[in-house]
Coordinates of C-alpha atoms and ligand atoms in Angstrom, one line a residue:
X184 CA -36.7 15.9 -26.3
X185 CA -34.8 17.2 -23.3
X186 CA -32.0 15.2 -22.1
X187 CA -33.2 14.3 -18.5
X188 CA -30.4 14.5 -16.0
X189 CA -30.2 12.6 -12.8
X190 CA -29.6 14.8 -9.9
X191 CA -27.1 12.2 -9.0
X192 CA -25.1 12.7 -12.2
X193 CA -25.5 16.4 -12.2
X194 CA -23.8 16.3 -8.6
X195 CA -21.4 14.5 -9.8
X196 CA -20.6 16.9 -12.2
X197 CA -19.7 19.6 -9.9
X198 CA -15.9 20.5 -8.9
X199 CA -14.7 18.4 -6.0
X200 CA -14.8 22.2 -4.5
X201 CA -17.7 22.8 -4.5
X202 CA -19.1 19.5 -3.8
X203 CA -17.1 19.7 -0.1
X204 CA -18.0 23.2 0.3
X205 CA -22.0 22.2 -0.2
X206 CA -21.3 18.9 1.9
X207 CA -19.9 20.5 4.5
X208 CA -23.0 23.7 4.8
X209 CA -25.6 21.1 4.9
X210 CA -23.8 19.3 7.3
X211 CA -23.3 22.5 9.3
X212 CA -26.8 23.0 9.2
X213 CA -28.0 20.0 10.2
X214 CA -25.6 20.1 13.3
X215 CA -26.8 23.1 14.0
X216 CA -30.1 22.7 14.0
X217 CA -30.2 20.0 16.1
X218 CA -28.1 22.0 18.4
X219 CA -30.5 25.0 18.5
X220 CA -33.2 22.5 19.0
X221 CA -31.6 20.5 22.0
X222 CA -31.2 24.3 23.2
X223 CA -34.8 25.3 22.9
X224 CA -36.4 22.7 25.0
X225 CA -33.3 22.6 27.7
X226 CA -34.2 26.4 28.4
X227 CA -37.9 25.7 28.1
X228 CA -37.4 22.9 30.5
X229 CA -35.8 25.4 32.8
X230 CA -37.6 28.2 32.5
X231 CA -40.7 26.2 33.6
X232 CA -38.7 24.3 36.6
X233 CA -37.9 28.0 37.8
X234 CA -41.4 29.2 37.5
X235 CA -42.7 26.7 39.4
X236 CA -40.3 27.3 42.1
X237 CA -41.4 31.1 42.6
X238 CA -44.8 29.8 42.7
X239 CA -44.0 27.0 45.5
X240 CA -41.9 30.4 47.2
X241 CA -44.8 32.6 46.4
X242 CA -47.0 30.0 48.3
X243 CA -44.5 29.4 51.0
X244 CA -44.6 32.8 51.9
X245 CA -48.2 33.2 51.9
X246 CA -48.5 30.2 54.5
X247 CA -45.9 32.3 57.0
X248 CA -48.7 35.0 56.8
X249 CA -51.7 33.4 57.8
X250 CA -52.5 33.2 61.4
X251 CA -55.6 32.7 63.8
X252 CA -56.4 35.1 66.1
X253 CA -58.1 35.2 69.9
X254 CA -61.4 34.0 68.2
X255 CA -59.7 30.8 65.7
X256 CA -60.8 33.1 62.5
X257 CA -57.7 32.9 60.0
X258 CA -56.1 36.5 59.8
X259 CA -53.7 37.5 57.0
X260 CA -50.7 39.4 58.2
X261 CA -47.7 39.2 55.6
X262 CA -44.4 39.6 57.2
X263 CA -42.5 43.2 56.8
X264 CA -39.4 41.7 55.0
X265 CA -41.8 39.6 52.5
X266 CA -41.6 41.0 48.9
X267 CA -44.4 43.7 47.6
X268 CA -46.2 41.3 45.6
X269 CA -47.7 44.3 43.3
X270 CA -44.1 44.7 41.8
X271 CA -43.0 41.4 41.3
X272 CA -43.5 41.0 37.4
X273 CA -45.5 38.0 35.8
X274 CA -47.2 37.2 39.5
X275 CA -50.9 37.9 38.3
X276 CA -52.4 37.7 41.6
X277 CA -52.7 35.4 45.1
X278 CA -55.6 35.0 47.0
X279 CA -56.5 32.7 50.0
X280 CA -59.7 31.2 50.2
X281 CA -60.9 30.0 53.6
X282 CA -62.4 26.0 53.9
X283 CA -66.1 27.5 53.3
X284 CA -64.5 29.3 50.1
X285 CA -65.0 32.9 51.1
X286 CA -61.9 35.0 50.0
X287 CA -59.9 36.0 53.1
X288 CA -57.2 37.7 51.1
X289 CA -56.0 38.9 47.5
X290 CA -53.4 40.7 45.8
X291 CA -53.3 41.6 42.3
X292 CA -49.9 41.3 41.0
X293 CA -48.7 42.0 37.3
X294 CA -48.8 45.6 37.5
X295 CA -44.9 46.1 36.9
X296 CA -45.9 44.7 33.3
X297 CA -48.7 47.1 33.5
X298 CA -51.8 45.3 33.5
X299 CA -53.2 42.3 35.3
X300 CA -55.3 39.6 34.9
X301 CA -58.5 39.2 36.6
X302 CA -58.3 36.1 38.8
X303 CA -59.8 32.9 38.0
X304 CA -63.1 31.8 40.2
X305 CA -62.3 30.1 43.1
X306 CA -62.6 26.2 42.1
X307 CA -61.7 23.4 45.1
X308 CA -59.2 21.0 43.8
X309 CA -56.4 18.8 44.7
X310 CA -52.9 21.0 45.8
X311 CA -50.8 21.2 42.4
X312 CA -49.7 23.0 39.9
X313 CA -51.9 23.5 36.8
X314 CA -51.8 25.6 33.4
X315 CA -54.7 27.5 32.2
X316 CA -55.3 28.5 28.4
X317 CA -57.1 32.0 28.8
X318 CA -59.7 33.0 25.9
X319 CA -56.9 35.6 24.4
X320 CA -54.4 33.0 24.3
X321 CA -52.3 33.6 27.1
X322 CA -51.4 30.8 29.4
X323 CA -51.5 31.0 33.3
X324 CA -49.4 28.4 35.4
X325 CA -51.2 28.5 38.9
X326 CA -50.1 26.6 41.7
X327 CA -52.9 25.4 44.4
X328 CA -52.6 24.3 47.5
X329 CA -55.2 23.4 50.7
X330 CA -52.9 23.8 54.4
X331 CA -54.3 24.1 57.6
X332 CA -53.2 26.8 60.2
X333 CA -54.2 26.0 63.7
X334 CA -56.5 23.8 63.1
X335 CA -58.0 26.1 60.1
X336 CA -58.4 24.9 56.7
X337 CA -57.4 27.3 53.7
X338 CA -56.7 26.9 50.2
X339 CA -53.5 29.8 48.7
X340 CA -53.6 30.0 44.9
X341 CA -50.7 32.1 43.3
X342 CA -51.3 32.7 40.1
X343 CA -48.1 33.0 37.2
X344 CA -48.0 34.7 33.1
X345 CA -46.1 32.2 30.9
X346 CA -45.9 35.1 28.6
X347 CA -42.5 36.6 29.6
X348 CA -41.0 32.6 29.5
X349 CA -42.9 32.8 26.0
X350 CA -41.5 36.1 24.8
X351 CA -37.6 35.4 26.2
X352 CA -37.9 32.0 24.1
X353 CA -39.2 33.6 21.1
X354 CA -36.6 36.1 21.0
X355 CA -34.1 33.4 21.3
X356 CA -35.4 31.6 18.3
X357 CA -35.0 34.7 16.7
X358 CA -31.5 35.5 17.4
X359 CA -31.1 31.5 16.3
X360 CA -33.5 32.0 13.2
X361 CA -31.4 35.3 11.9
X362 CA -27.7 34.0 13.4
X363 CA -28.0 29.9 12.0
X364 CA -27.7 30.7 8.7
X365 CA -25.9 33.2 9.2
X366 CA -23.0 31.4 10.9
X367 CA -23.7 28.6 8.2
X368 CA -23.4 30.9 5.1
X369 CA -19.9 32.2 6.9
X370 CA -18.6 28.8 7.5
X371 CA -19.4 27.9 4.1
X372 CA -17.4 30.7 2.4
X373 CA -14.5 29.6 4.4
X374 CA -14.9 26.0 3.9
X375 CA -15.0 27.2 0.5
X376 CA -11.7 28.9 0.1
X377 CA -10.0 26.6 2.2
X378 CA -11.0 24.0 -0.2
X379 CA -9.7 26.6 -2.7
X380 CA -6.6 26.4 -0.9
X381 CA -6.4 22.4 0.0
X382 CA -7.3 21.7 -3.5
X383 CA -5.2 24.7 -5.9
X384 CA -2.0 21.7 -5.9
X385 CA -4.6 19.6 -7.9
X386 CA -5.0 22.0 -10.5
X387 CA -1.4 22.6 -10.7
X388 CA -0.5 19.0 -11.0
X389 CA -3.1 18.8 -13.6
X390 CA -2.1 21.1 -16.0
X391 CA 1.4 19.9 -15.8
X392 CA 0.2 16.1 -16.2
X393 CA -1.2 17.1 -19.0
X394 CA 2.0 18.4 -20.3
X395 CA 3.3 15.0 -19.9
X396 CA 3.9 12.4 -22.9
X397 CA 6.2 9.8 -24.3
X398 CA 8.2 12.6 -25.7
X399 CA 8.5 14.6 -22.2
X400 CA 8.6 11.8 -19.8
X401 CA 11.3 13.7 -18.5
X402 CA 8.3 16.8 -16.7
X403 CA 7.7 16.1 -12.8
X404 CA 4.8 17.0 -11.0
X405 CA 4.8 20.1 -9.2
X406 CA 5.7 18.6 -5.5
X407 CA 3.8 21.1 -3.0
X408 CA 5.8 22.1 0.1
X409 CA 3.8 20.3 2.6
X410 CA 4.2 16.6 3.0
X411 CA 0.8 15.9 3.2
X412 CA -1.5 13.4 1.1
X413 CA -1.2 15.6 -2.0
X414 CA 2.6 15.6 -1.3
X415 CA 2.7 12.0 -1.1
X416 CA 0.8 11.9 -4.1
X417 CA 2.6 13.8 -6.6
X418 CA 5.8 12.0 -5.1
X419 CA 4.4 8.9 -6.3
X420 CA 3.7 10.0 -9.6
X421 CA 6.2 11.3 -10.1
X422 CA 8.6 8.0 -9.2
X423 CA 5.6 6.3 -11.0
X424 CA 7.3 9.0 -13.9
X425 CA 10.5 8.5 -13.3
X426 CA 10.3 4.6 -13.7
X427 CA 8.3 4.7 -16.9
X428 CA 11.2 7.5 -18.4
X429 CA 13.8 4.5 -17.4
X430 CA 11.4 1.9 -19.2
X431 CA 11.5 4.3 -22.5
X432 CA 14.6 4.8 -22.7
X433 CA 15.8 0.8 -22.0
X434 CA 13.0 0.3 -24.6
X435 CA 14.3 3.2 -27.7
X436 CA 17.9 2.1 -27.0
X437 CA 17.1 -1.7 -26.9
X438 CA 14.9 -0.8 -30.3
X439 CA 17.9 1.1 -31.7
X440 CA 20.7 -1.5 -30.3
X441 CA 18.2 -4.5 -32.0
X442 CA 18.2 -2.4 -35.0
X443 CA 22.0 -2.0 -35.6
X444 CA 22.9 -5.5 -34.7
X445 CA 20.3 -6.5 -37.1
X446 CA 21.8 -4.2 -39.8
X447 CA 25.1 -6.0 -39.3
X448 CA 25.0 -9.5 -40.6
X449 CA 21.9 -7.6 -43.3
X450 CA 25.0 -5.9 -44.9
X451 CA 27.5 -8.5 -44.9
X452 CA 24.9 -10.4 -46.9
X453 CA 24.1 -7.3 -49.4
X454 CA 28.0 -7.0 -50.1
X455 CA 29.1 -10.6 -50.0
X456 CA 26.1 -11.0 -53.0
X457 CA 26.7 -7.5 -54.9
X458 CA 30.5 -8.7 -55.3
X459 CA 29.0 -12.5 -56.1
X460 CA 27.2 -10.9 -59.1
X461 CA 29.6 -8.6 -60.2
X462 CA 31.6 -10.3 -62.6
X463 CA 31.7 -14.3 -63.2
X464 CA 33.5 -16.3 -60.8
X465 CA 34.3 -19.9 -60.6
X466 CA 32.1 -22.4 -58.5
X467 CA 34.2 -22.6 -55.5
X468 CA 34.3 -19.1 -55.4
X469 CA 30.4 -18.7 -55.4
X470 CA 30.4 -21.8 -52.8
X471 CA 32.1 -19.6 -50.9
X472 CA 29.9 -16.8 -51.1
X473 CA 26.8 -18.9 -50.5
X474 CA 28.4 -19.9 -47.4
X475 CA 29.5 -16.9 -46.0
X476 CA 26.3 -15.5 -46.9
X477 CA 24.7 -18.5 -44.7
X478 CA 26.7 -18.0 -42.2
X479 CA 25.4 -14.5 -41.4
X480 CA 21.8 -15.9 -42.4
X481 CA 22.7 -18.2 -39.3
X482 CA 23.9 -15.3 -37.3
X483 CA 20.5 -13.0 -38.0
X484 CA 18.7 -16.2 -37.2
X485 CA 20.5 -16.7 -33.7
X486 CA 20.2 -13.0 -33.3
X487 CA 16.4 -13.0 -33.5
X488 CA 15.7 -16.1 -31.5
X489 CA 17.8 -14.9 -28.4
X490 CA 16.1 -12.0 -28.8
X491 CA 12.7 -12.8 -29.1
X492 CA 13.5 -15.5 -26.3
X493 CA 14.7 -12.4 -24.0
X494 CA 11.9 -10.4 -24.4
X495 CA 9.4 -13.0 -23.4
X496 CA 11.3 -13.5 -20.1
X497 CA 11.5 -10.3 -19.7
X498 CA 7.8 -9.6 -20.2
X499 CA 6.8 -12.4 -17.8
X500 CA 5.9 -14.9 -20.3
X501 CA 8.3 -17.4 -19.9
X502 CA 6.5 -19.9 -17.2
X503 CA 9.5 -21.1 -14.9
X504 CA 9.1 -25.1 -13.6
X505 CA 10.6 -24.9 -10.1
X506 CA 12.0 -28.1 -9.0
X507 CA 14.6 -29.3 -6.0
X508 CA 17.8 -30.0 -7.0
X509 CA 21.6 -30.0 -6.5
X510 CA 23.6 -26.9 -7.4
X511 CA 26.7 -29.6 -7.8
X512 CA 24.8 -31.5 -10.6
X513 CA 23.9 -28.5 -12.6
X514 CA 27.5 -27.2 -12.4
X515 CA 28.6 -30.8 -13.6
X516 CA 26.0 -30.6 -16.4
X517 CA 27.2 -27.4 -17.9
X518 CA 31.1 -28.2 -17.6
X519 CA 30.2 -31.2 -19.6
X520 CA 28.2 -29.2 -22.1
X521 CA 30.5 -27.0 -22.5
X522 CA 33.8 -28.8 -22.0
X523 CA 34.4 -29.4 -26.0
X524 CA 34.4 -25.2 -26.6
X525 CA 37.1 -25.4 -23.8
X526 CA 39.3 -28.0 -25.7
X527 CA 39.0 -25.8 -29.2
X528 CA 39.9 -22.9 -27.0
X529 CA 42.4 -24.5 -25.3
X530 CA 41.2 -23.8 -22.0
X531 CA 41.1 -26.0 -18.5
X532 CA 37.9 -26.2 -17.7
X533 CA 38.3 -27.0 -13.7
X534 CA 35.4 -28.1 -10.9
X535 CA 35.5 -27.3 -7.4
X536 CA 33.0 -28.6 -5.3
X537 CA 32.4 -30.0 -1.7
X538 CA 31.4 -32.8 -1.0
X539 CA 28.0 -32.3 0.5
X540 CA 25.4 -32.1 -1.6
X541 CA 23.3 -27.8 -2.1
X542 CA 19.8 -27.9 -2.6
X543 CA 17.8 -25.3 -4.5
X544 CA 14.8 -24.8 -6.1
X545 CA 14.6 -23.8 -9.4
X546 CA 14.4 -24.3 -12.7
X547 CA 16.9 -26.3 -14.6
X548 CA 16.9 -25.2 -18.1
X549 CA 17.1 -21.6 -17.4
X550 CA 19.7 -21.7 -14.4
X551 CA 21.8 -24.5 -16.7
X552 CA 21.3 -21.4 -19.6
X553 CA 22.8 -19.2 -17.0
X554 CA 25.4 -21.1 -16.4
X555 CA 26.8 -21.9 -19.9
X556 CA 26.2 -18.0 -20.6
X557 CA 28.9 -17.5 -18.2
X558 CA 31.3 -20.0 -18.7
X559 CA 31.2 -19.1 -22.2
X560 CA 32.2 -15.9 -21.1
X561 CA 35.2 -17.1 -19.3
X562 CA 36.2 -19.5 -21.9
X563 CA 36.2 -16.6 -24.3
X564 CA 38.5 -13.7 -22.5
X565 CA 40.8 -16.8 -21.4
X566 CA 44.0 -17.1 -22.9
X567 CA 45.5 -20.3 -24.3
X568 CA 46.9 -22.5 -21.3
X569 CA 44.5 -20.5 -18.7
X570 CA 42.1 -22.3 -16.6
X571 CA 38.6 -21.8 -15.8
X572 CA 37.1 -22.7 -12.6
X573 CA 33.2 -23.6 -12.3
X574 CA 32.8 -23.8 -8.3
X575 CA 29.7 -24.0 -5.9
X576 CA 29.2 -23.3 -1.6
X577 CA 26.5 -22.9 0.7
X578 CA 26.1 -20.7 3.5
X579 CA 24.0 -18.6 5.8
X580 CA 20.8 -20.1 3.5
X581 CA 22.7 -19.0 -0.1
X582 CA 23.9 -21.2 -2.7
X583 CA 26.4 -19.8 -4.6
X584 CA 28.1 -20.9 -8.2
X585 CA 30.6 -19.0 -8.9
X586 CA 32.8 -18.8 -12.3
X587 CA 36.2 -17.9 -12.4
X588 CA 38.7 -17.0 -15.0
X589 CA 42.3 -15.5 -15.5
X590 CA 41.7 -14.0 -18.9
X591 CA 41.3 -10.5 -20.1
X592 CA 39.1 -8.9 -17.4
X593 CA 36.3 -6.2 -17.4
X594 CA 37.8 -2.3 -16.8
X595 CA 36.1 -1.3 -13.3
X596 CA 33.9 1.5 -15.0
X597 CA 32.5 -1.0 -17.2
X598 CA 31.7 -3.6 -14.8
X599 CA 28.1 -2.1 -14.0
X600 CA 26.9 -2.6 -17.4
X601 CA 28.2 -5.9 -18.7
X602 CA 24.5 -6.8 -17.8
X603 CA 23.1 -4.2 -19.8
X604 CA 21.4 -5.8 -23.5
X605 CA 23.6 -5.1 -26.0
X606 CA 26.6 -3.9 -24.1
X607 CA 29.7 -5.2 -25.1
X608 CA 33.1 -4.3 -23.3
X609 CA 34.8 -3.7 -26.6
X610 CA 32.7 -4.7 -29.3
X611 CA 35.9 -5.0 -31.9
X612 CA 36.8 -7.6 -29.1
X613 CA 34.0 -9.6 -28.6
X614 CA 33.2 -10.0 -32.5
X615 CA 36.8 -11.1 -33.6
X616 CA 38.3 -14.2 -33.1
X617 CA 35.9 -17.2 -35.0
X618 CA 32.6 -17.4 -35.0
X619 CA 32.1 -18.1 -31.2
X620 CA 33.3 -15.6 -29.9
X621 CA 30.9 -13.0 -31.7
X622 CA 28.5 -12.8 -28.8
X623 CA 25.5 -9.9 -29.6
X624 CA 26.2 -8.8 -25.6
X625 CA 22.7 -10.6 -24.3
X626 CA 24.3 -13.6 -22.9
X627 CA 24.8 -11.8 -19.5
X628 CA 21.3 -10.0 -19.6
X629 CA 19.7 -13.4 -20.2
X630 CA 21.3 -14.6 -17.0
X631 CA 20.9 -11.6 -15.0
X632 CA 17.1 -12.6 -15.6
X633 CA 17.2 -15.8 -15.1
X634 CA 18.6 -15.8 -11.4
X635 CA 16.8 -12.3 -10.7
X636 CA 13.9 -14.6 -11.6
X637 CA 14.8 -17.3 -9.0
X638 CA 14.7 -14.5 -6.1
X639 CA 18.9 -14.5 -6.8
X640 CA 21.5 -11.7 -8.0
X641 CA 24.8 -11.8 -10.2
X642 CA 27.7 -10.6 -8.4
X643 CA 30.7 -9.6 -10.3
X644 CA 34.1 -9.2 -9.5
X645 CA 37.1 -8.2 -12.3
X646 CA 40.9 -7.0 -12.3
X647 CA 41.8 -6.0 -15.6
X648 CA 44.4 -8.4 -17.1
X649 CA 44.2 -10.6 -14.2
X650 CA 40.5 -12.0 -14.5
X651 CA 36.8 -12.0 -13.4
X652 CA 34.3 -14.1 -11.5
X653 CA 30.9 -14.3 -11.9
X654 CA 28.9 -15.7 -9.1
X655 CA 25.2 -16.4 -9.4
X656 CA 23.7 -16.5 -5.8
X657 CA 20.6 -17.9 -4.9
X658 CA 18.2 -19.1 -1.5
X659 CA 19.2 -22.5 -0.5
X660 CA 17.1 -24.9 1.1
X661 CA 20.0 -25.9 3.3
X662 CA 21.8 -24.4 6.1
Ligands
ADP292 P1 28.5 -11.6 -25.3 O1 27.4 -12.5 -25.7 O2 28.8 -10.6 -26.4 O3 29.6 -12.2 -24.6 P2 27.6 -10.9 -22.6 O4 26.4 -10.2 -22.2 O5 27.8 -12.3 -22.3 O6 27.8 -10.7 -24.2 O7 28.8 -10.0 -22.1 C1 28.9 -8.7 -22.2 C2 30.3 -8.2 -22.3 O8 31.0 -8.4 -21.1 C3 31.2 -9.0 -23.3 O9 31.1 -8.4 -24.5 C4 32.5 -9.0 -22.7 O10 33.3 -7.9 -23.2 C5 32.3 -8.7 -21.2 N1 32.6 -10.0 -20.5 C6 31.7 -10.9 -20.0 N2 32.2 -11.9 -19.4 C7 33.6 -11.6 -19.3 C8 34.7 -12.3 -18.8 N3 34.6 -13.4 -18.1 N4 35.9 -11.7 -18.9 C9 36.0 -10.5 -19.6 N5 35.0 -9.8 -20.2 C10 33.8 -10.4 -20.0

């Protein structure tokens, strides 16, 4: 059987091209038409109002030329400067009937046209115009009207062919029948390679989409020269392009960056237990082993739970409780939190805050998270005997909670991408010196989140050799 097709669908089908070209000739037409018809009867209307004025002329005329002479008989004596009514085309005759209906005068007209119409028998009815269907079709528009001359009644009928009004309309229907479609056909073949035209970008930005994939997420759009709504639309696609490139790339080098850390402590393991098995060794040897070997089963374990914990931040699945609270309390929580890793450092751990109390709305557990990720920070790249200083102010509606340190410092050209997963100033650095201090470089990411979350930002400031702060700032509900 057939597959039946809706017209609808088969429509649909066609290129957007041709669609608009089609749209716009049937459109076209339409307009037209009613244009040409709105046209036909204003000139019809016109044509008529104009031959019923040279009638009511006609008749005027006619009444200037009747007269009664010595004996009150009505005489007909036309005027020299009225028209020769033999020439004038379409008149078909005029005749004056006097009140008994005896003909006192007649002129046959027409015969410019060459022919004329025999007059119509002389009928008495009320003054007016009236149109007459003749036998042979053609129509008559007579006007008939009674007047009296000097006290003598007569009746003047002039007598019209609505042929010529007939013929001039035809003709223009004609030149409408032959030039409409004309004129439609024309405008469509323009209308179709201006959509051509409007529409080529399209194409272009097609294929080259099409060139587009994970693996060359680095091809653009072809940006055509006008700014117009294809302009603006292969713009956006193309930033649409260039933020999905960044997302790839964040997402191969946090794949790799996962993969290598992962590698690490794997390693350690495989060696620690090749060299366990070796040859025999005594029991506090292999105690040793086991506990090395746990301690980088610990590590892979920490590893994997910050990470998975950062990626379901980051993908919007972490649901945030946002409470009021003050951003003196949660600096007080954290120093005490983290006041016993400052002792085994040897580092002051110092609060500054005023006295008035910093609202903010948020939520506790991540922003205290934030916190501790930075004071650890500081804790680690202080020296022995240095201080760290956890402070908090308020102004122009922003809390700030800044963290400052006079340890190691961040090298100016690495200062950007401390916040980047993974990065570590110098990684030698940042895994030596006991087990704390072997940070994976997510602790700033997770807190770059976790304010950026809160509608905040981390600000970072850092001499080399001299120190860093870290300030996390956020909207405050107070002044
Ligand atoms: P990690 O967990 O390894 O410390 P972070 O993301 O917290 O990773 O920090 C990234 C890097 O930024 C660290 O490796 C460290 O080199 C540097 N860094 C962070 N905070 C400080 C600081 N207060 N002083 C000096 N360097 C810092």
């Amino acid at each position: 059987m057939a597959l039946q097709r809706s017209p609808i669908a088969a429509w649909r089908r066609l290129g957007l091209r041709t669609r608009l070209s089609v749209g716009y000739a049937v459109s076209l037409s339409l307009l037209l038409f009613v244009y040409a018809a709105l046209v036909y009867a204003v000139a019809y209307e016109r044509l008529s109002v104009e031959v019923d004025h040279r009638l009511d002329q006609e008749v005027e005329l006619a009444e200037r030329s009747l007269f009664a002479d010595a004996s009150g008989q009505l005489v007909w004596r036309p005027a020299a400067a009225s028209a020769d009514f033999e020439t004038l085309p379409n008149m078909l005759w005029i005749d004056v009937h006097r009140a008994d209906a005896s003909l006192l005068h007649r002129s046959l007209g027409g015969y410019a046209r060459g022919g004329s119409v025999e007059p119509l028998a002389f009928q008495v009815r009320p003054s007016g115009f009236f149109t007459v269907e003749m036998p042979h079709g053609a129509r008559l528009r007579v006007l008939q009207r009674s007047l009296t001359v000097d006290g003598q009644g007569a009746t003047v009928r002039v007598a019209y062919a609505e042929e010529q009004i007939r013929h001039d309309l035809a003709s223009f229907l004609l030149v409408l029948a032959v030039g409409m479609p004309l004129a439609v056909i024309a405008a469509s073949l323009a209308g179709y390679w201006l959509a051509g035209r409007a529409l080529a970008p399209v194409a272009r930005m097609t294929e080259q989409a099409r060139a587009i994939t994970a693996e060359h997420l680095d091809a653009r759009l072809p940006v055509p020269t006008a700014m117009d709504e294809l302009g603006q639309l292969a713009t956006t696609f193309n930033d649409l392009f260039a933020r999905l490139e960044l997302s790839f790339e964040q997402m191969h080098r946090f794949t790799a960056d996962a993969s290598h850390e992962l590698r690490t402590p794997l390693t350690v393991i495989r060696s620690v237990g090749e060299v366990g098995l070796r040859e025999p060794h005594t029991e506090a040897e292999y105690r040793d082993t086991i506990r090395t070997m746990l301690e980088e089963v610990e590590r892979l374990t920490l590893l994997t739970t910050t990470l998975l914990e950062l990626t379901r931040a980051e993908g919007g699945r972490v649901s945030l409780k946002r409470e009021p609270f003050d951003l003196r309390d949660l600096a007080r929580d954290a120093a005490s939190f983290i006041v016993v890793l400052a002792e085994e450092a040897g580092v002051r751990l110092e609060l500054d805050l005023p006295a008035a109390a910093i609202p903010v709305i948020g939520d506790w557990t991540t922003l205290r998270q934030a916190t501790i990720n930075l004071v650890d920070n500081a804790i680690k790249h202080s020296p022995q005997g240095a201080s760290v200083t956890l402070g908090c102010t308020q102004q122009a509606g922003q809390a700030t909670l800044s963290v400052q340190d006079r340890g190691v410092g961040i090298p100016a050209d690495q200062l950007p991408r401390v916040f980047d997963r993974f990065y570590r100033v110098d990684a030698a650095r940042s895994r030596s010196g006991g087990r704390r201090a072997g940070g994976f470089g997510l602790g700033l990411a997770i807190a770059n989140w976790a304010v950026q979350a809160h509608g905040g930002r981390i600000e970072a400031e850092s001499v080399a050799r001299q120190g860093s702060v870290f300030r996390i700032v956020l909207p405050s509900l107070g002044r």
